[in-house]
Coordinates of C-alpha atoms and ligand atoms in Angstrom, one line a residue:
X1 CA -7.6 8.3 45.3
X2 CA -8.4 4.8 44.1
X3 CA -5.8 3.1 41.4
X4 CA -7.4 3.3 37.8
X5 CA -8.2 -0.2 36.1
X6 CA -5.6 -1.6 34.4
X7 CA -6.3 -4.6 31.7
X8 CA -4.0 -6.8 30.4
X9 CA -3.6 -7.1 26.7
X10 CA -0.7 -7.3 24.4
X11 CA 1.6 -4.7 22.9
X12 CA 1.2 -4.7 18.9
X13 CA 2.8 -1.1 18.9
X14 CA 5.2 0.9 21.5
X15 CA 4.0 4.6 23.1
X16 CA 1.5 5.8 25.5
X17 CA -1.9 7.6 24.7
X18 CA -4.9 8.7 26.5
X19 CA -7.9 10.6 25.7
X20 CA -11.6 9.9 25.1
X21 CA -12.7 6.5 23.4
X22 CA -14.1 6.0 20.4
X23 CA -16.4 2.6 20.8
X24 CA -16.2 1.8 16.8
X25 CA -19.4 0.1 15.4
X26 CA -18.1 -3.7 14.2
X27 CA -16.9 -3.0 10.6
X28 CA -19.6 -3.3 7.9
X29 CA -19.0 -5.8 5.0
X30 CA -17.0 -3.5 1.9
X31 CA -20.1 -2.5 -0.1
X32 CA -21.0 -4.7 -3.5
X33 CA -20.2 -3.6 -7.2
X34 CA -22.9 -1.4 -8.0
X35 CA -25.3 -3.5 -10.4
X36 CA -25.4 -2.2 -14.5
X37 CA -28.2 -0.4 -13.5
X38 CA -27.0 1.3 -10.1
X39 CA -23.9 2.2 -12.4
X40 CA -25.4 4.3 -15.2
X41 CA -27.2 6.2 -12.7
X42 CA -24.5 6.7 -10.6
X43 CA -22.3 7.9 -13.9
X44 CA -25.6 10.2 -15.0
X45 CA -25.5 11.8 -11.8
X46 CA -21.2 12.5 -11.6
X47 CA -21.5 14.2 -15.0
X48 CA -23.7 16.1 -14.1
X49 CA -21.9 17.5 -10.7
X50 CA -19.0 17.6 -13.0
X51 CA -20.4 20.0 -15.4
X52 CA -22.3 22.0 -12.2
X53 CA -18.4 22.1 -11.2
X54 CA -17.1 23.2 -15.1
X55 CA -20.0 26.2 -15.1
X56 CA -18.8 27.2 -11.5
X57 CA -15.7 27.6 -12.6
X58 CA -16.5 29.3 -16.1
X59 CA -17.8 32.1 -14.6
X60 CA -14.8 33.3 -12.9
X61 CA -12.4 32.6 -15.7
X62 CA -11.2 35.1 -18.8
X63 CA -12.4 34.1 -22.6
X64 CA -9.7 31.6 -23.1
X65 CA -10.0 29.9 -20.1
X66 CA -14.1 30.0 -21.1
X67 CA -13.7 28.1 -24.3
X68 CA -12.0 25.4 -23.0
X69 CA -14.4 25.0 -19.8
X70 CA -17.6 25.3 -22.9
X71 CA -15.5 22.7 -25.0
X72 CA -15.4 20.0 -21.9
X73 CA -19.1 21.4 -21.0
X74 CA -19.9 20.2 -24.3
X75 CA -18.1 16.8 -24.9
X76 CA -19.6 16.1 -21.5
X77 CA -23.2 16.3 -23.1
X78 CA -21.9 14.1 -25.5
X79 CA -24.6 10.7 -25.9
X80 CA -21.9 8.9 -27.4
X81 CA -19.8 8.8 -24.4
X82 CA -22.2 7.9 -21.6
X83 CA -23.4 5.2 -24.0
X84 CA -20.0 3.4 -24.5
X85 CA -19.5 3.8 -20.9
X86 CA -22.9 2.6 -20.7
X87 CA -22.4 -0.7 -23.3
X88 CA -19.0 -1.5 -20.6
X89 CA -21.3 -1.5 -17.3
X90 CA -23.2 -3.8 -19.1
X91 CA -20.6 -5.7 -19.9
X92 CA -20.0 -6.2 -16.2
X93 CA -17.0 -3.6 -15.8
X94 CA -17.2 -1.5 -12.7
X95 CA -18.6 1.8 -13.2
X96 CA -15.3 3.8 -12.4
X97 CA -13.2 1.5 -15.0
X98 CA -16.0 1.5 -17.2
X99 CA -15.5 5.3 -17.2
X100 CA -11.6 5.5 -17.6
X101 CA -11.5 2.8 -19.8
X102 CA -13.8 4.7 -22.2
X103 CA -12.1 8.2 -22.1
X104 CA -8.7 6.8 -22.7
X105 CA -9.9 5.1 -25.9
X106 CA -10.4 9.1 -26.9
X107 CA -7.7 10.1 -25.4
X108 CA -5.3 7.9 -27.5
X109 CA -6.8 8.4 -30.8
X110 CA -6.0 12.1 -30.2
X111 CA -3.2 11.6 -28.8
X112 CA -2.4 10.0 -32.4
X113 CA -3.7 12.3 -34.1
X114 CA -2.3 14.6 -37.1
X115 CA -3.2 18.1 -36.2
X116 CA -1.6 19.8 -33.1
X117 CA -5.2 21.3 -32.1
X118 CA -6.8 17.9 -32.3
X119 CA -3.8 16.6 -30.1
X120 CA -4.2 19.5 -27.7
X121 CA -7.5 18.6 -27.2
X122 CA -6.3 15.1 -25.4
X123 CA -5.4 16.9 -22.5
X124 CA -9.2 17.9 -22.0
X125 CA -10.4 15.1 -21.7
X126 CA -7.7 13.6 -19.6
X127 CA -9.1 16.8 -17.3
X128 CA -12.8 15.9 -17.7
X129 CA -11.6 12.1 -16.8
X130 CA -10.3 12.6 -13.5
X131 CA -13.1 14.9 -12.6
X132 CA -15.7 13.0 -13.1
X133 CA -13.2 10.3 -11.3
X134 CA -13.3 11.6 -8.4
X135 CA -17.1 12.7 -8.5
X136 CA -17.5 9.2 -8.8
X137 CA -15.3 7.5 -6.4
X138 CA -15.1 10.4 -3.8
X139 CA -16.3 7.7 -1.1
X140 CA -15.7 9.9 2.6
X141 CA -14.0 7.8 5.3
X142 CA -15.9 7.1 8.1
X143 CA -13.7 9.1 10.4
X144 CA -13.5 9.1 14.0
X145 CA -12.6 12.2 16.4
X146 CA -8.6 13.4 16.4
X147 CA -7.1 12.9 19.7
X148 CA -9.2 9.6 20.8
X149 CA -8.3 5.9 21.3
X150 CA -10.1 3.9 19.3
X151 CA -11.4 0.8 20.5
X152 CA -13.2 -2.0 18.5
X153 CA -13.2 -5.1 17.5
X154 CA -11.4 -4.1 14.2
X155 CA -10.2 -1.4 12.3
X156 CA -9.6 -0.6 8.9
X157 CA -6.2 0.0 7.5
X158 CA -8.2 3.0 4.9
X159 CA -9.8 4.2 8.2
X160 CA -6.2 4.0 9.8
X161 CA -4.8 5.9 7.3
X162 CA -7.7 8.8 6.5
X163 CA -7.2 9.5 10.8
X164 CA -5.1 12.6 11.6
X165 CA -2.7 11.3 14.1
X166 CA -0.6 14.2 14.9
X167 CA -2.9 14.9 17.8
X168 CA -2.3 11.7 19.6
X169 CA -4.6 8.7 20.1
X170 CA -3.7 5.4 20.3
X171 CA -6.0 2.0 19.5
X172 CA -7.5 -0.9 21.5
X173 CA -9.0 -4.3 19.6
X174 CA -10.5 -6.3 21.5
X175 CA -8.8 -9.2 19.6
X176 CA -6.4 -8.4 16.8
X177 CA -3.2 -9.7 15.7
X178 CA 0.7 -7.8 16.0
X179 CA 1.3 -8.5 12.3
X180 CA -1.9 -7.6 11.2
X181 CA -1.9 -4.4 8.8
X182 CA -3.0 -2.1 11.2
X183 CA -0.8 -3.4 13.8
X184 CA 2.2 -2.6 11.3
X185 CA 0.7 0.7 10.0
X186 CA 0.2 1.7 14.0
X187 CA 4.1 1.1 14.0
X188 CA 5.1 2.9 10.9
X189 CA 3.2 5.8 12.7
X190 CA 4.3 5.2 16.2
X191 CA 0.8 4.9 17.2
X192 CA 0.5 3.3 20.5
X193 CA -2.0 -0.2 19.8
X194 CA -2.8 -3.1 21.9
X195 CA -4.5 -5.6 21.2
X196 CA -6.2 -8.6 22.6
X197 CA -7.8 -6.4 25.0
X198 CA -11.2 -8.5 25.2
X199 CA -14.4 -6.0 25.4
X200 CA -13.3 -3.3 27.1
X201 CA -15.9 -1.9 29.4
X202 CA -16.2 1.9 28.2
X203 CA -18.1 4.0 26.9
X204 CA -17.9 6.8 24.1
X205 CA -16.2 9.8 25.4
X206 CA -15.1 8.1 28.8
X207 CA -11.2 8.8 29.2
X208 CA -9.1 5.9 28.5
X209 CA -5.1 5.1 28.0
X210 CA -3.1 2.8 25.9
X211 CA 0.2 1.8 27.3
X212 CA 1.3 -0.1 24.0
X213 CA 5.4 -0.8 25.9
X214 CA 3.5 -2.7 29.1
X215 CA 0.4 -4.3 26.9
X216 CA -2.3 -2.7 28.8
X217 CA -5.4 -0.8 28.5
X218 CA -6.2 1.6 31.4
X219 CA -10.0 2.6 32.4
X220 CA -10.8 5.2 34.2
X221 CA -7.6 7.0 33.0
X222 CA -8.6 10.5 33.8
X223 CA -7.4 9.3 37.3
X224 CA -3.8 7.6 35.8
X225 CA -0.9 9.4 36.5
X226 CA -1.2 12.8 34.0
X227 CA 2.3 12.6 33.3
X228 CA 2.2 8.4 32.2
X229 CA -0.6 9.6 29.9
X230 CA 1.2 12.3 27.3
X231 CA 1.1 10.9 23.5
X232 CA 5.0 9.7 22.8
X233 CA 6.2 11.6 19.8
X234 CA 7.4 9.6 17.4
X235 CA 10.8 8.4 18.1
X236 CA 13.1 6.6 16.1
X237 CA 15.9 6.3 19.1
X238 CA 19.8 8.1 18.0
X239 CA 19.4 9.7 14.4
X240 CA 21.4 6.6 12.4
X241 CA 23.9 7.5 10.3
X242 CA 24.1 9.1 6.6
X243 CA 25.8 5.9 5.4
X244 CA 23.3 5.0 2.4
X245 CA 22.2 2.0 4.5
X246 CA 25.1 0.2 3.9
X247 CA 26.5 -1.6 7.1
X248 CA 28.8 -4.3 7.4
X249 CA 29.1 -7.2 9.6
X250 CA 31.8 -7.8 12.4
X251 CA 33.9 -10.1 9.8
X252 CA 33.1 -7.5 6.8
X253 CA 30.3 -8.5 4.7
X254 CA 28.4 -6.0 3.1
X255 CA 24.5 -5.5 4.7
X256 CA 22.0 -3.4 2.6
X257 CA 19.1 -1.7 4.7
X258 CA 15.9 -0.4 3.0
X259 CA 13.0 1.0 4.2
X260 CA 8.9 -0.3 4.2
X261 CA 6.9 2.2 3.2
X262 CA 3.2 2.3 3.5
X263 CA 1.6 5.5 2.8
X264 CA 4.0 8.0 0.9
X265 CA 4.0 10.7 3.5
X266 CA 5.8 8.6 5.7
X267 CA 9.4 9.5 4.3
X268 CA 9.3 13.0 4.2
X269 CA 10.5 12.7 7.8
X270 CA 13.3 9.9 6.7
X271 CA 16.7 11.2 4.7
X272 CA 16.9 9.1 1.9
X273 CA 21.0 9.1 2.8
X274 CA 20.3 6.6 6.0
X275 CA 18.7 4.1 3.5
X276 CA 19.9 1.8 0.7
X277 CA 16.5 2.8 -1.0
X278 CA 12.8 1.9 -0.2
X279 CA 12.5 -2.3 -0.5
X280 CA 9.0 -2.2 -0.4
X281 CA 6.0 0.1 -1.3
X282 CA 2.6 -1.4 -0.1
X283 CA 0.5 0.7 -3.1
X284 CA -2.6 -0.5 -1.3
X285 CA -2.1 1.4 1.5
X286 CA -1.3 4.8 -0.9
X287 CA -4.3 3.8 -3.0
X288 CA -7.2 3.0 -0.8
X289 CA -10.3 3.0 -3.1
X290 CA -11.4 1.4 -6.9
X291 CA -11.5 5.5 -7.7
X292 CA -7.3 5.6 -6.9
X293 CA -7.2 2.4 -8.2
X294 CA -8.4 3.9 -11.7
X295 CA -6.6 6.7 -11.5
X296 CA -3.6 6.8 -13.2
X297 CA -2.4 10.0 -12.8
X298 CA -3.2 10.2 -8.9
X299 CA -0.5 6.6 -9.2
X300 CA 2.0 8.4 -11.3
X301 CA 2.2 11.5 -8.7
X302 CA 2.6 9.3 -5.8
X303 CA 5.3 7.4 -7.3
X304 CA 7.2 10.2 -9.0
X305 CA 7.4 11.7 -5.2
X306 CA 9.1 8.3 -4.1
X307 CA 11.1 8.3 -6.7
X308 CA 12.5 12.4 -6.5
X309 CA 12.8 11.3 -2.7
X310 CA 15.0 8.3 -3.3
X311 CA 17.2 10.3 -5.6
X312 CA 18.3 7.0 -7.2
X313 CA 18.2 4.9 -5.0
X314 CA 16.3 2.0 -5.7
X315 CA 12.6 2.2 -5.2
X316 CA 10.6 -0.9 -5.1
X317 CA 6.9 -0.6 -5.5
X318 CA 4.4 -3.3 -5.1
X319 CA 1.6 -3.7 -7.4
X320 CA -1.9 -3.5 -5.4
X321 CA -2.0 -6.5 -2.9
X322 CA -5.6 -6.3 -2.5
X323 CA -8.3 -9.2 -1.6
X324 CA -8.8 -11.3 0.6
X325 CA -8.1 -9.7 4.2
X326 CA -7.1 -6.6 2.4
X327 CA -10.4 -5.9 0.8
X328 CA -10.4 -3.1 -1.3
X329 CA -14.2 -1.5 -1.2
X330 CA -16.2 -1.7 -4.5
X331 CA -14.4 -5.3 -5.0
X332 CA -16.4 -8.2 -3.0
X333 CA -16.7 -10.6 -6.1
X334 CA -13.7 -12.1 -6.0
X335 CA -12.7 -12.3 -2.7
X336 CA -10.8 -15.1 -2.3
X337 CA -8.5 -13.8 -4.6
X338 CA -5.6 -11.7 -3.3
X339 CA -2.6 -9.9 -4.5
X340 CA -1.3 -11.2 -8.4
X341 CA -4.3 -13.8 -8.7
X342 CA -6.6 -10.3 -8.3
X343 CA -4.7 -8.2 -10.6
X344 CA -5.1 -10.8 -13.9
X345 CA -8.8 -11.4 -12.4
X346 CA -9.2 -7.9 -12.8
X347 CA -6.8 -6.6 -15.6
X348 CA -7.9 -3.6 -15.7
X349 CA -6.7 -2.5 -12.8
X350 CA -3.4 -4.1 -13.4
X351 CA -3.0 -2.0 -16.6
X352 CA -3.8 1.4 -15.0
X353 CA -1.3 0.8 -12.2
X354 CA 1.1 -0.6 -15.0
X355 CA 1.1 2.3 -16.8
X356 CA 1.4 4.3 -13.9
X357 CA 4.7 2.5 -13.0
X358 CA 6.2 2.3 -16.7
X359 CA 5.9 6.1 -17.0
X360 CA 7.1 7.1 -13.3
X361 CA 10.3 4.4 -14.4
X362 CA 12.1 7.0 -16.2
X363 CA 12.4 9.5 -13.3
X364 CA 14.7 6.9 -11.4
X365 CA 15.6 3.1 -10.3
X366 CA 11.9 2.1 -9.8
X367 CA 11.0 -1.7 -9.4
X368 CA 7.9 -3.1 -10.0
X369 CA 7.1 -6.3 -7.2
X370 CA 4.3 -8.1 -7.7
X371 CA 2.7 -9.9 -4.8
X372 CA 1.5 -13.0 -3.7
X373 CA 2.8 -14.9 -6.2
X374 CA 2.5 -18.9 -5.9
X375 CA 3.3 -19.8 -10.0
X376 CA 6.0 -19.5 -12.8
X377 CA 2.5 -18.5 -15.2
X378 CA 1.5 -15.5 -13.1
X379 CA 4.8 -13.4 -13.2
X380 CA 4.8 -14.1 -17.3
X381 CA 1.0 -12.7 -17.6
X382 CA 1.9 -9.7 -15.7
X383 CA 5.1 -8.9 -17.8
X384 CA 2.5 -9.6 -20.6
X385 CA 0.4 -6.8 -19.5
X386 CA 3.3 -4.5 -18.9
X387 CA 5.0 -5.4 -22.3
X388 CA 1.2 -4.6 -23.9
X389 CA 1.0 -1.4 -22.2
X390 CA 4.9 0.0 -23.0
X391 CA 3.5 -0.9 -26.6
X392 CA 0.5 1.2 -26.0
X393 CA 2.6 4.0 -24.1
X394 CA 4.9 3.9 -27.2
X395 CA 2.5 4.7 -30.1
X396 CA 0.6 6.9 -28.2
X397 CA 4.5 9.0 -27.8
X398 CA 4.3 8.6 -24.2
X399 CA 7.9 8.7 -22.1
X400 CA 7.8 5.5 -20.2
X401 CA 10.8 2.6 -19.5
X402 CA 10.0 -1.1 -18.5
X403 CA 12.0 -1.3 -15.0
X404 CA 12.9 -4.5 -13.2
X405 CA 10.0 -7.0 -12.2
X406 CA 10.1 -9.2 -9.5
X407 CA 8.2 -10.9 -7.1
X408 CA 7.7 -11.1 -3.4
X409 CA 8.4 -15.0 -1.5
X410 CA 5.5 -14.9 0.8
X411 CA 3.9 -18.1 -0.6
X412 CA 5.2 -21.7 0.6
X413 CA 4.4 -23.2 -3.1
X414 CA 6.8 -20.4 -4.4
X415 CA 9.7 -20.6 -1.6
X416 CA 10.3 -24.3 -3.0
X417 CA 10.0 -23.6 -6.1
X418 CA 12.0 -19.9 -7.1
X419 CA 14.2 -21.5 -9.6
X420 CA 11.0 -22.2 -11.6
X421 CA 10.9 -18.3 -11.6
X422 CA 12.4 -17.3 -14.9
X423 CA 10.3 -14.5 -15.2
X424 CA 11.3 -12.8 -11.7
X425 CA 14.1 -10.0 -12.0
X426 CA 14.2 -10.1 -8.4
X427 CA 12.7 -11.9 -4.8
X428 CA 11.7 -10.2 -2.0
X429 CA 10.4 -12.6 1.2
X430 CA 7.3 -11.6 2.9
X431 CA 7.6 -13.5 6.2
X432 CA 4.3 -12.5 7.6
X433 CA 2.4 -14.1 4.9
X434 CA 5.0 -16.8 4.5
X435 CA 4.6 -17.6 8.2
X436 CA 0.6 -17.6 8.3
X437 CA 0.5 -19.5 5.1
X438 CA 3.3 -22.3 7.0
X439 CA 1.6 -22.9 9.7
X440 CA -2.0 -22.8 8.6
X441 CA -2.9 -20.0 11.1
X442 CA -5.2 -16.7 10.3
X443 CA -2.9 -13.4 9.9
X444 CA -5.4 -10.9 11.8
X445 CA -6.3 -13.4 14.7
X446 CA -5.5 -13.2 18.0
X447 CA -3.5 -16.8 18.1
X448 CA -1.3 -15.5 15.3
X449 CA 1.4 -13.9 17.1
X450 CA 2.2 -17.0 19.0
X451 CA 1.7 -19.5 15.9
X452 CA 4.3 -17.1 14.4
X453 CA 7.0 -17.5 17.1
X454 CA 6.7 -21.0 16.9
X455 CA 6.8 -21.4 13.0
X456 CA 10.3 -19.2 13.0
X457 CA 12.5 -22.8 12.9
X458 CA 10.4 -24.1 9.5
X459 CA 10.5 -20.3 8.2
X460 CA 14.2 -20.0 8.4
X461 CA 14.5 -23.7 7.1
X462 CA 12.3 -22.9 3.7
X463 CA 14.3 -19.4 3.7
X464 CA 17.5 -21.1 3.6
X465 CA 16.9 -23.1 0.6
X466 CA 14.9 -20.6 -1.3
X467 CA 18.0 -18.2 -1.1
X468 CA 19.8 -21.2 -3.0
X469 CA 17.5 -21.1 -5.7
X470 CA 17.8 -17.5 -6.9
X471 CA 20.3 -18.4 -9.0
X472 CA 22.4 -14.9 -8.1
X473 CA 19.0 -13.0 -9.0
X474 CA 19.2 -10.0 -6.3
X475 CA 17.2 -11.2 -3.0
X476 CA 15.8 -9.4 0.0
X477 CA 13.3 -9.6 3.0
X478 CA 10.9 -6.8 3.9
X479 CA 8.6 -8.8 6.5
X480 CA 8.4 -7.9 9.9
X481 CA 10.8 -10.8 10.6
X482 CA 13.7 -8.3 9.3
X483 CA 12.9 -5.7 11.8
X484 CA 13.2 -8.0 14.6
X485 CA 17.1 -7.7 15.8
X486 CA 16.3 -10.9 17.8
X487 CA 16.6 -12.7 14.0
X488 CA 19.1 -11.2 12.5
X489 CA 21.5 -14.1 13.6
X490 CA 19.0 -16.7 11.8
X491 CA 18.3 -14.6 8.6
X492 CA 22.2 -13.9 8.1
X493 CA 22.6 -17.6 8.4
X494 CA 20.2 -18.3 6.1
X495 CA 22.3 -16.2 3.8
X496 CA 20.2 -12.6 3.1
X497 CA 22.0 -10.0 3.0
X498 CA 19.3 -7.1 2.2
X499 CA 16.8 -6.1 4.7
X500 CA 13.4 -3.7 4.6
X501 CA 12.2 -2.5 7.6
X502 CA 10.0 0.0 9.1
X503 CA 12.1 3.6 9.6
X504 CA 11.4 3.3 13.1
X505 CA 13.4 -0.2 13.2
X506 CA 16.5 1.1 11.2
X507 CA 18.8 1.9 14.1
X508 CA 17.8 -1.4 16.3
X509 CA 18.9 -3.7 13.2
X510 CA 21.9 -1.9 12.7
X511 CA 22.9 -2.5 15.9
X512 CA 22.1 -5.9 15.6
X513 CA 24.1 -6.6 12.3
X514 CA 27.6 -4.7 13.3
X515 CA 27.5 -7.5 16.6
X516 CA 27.4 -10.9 14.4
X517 CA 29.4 -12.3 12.1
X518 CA 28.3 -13.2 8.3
X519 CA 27.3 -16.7 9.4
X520 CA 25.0 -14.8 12.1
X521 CA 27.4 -16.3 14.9
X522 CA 28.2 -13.4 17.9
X523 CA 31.1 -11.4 17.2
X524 CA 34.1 -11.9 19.3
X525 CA 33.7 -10.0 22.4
X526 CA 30.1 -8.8 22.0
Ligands
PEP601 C1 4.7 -10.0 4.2 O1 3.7 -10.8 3.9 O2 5.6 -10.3 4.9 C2 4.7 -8.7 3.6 C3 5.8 -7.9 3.6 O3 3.6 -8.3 3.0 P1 2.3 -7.7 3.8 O4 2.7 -7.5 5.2 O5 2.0 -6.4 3.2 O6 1.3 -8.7 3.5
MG602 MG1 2.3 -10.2 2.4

């Protein structure tokens, strides 16, 4: 029987798939902000499905349960409410904030409001705003089918994380980059990726295999050895042990190791005893559309879960880092504008997730990390905005607690700079954009991987001196530098001494850190 093709690409995450490709269209450009016009008919029409939804549900309810349904039937109806919403859209405001933004103007002044009923009635129109919400913003993901390799050039990290992987699969780019999000999603997952791989010559539905150890993409693989071909399940080597993630080197010192999380699911597999706590919380990846982004309550769920899972344990979540190469659809204005310079573009997305984060703060030892930051002037206007909102959370009688804020290194500008940081509780370096950013070199191209091994010398260089400017301020790195044991020696050298890494890279660093000495030196005998 003749040998199956094999192609040569490169490994972005470990395993071995087959099954049926999926040849992905090239990825169409996020879709524009709906114009003021667009908007109001787009809010005429989700009222409406919401009060179709409200009457479906009236009939099958008893008296009491009636009223209520009549009562949100009713303020639904209301002209006043589509018209404010309406005067916002004019104003420019996105049709989903336009909507929230609106409500909880009502919501508050009932909240605030003397009589119990009249208070009671708050909780209504939270209801009503969510539903319409999600009418509104309930965007379907183009998904692809369960069990196939999906090849492209690109993919999206929302498409990534709508997929059900539990039947296997694996993905082939034909260019790509190892520390691109998806690459480092794929590996949070243990979904086998290459990329690289150059147009692959196959067709929908032909049978395919990843081999994401070896780098290679095999055609034909209906013909490839059946038993080289079975999905790996997930494997995160010898269980490591319940020891809070605390690990000390050969000559003693004290090592904390937290986890990256990207979507929240991923640590119901993870006891929170093997970690020192999550050390970062990419919220863009939990929060994939403007319709999460507006939704408060969706936000406060997801990070009370982290939070009961982390049983307290730090839990350090960062503020949408969206823009840019992380677009988030319904947001193409700006787009040059990532992470922090976003958020205060856009406030009032800021102030929903704020919120969201001041409230969940009092069910544990939540951190708020705010990302890409490159000046002093940034961190201050988002503790603005947080202080603003506590103020808001506090006459409208709402529990809430203004945790830690700090910031994550990932800017060059900032590295040199962090004792200019007065604002920053804490500093958290994000190697993968410090790298790219170092060595003028594009994150999600193929070229990247390479640029990055080479910039390691400067990166260690600005990482030694920004550790000296924290002025004792608590400091960590979560890029995909600190799951590398290769670096430990270099980053304990460079004097960090907390490291957030991907579950799966937990045991490997451990490993790494009990063999070296403080000064990242080899133990004796090792
Ligand atoms: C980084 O840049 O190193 C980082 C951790 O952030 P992200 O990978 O999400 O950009
Ligand atoms: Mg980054």
């Amino acid at each position: 029987m003749a040998e199956p093709l094999r192609l040569k690409a490169t490994s972005a995450s470990p395993g071995i798939a087959s099954g049926p490709a999926f040849v992905a269209e090239p990825v169409e450009p996020a879709a524009t902000i709906p114009s003021s016009v667009s908007g109001q008919v787009e809010l005429a029409s989700a009222i409406e499905t919401a009060i179709l939804e409200l009457q479906e549900l009236a009939t099958g309810t008893d008296p009491d349960g009636g009223d209520i349904v009549e009562f949100q039937i009713e303020v639904l109806r209301d002209p006043t409410l589509t018209e404010a919403t309406g005067a916002r859209i004019e104003a420019g405001e996105n049709v989903a904030f336009a909507w929230v933004g609106t409500l909880d103007g009502y919501i508050r002044e009932l909240e605030c409001s003397e009589g119990d009923q009249l208070r009671a009635r708050a909780v209504d129109l939270l209801d009503i705003k969510n539903r319409v919400l999600s009418v509104l913003t309930g965007t379907p993901v183009n998904d692809f089918p369960a069990g196939s390799i999906y090849v492209g050039k690109d993919m999206e990290p929302s498409r990534f994380l709508a997929h059900d992987w539990s039947a296997g699969g694996g993905i082939v780019l034909y260019a790509g980059s190892a520390v691109g999000h998806v690459a480092l999603l794929a590996r949070s997952r243990s979904v086998p990726m290459v990329i690289g791989a150059g147009r692959v010559a196959t067709a929908r539905g032909q049978y395919i295999g990843v081999d994401g150890d070896a780098g290679l993409v095999i055609l034909e693989a209906a013909r490839w050895n059946a038993t080289s071909v079975e999905h790996c399940a997930p494997s995160t080597g010898t269980a490591p042990p319940l020891d809070n993630g605390i690990v000390y080197t050969s000559d003693g010192t004290q090592v904390l190791l937290s986890v990256n999380v990207n979507a929240p699911e991923e640590i119901d597999a993870i006891p929170a005893e093997v970690t020192a706590g999550i050390g970062l919380m990419r919220s863009e990846f939990a929060l994939m559309s403007l319709g999460d982004a507006a939704n408060e309550e969706k936000q406060f769920a997801i990070y009370r879960h982290l939070l009961d899972w982390a049983d307290g344990r730090p839990v350090t979540i960062r503020m949408l880092d969206v823009g840019g190469d992380k677009p988030l659809p319904g947001i193409t204005e700006a787009s040059s504008l990532r992470g922090i310079r976003l958020l205060l573009a856009r406030p009032q997305i800021a102030r929903v997730q704020a919120r969201a984060l001041l409230r969940a703060a009092v069910f544990g030892n939540l951190r708020i990390m705010l990302p890409m930051v490159t000046f002093p002037s940034e961190v201050d206007a988002m503790r603005q905005i947080c202080r603003e909102e506590a103020g808001e959370l506090h006459r409208r009688g709402v529990p809430h607690r203004t945790p830690p804020i700090g910031m994550m290194v990932e800017v060059p500008a900032a590295a040199l700079m962090l004792d200019e940081f007065e604002g920053a509780d804490f500093f958290s370096f994000g190697t993968n954009d410090l790298a790219q950013y170092l060595v003028a070199s594009a994150r999600e191209e193929a070229g990247f991987s390479l640029d990055q091994e080479q910039a390691v010398p400067a990166v260690l260089r600005l990482l030694t001196q920004a550790v000296r400017l924290t002025g004792g301020r608590p400091v960590s790195i979560c890029g995909d530098m600190a799951g590398d044991p290769v670096r430990m020696s270099g980053l304990l050298a460079a004097g960090i001494r907390h490291f957030s890494v991907a579950p799966a890279r937990l045991g490997a660093i451990r490993s790494a850190l009990v063999g070296l000495n403080a000064d990242g030196t080899k133990a004796a005998g090792d």
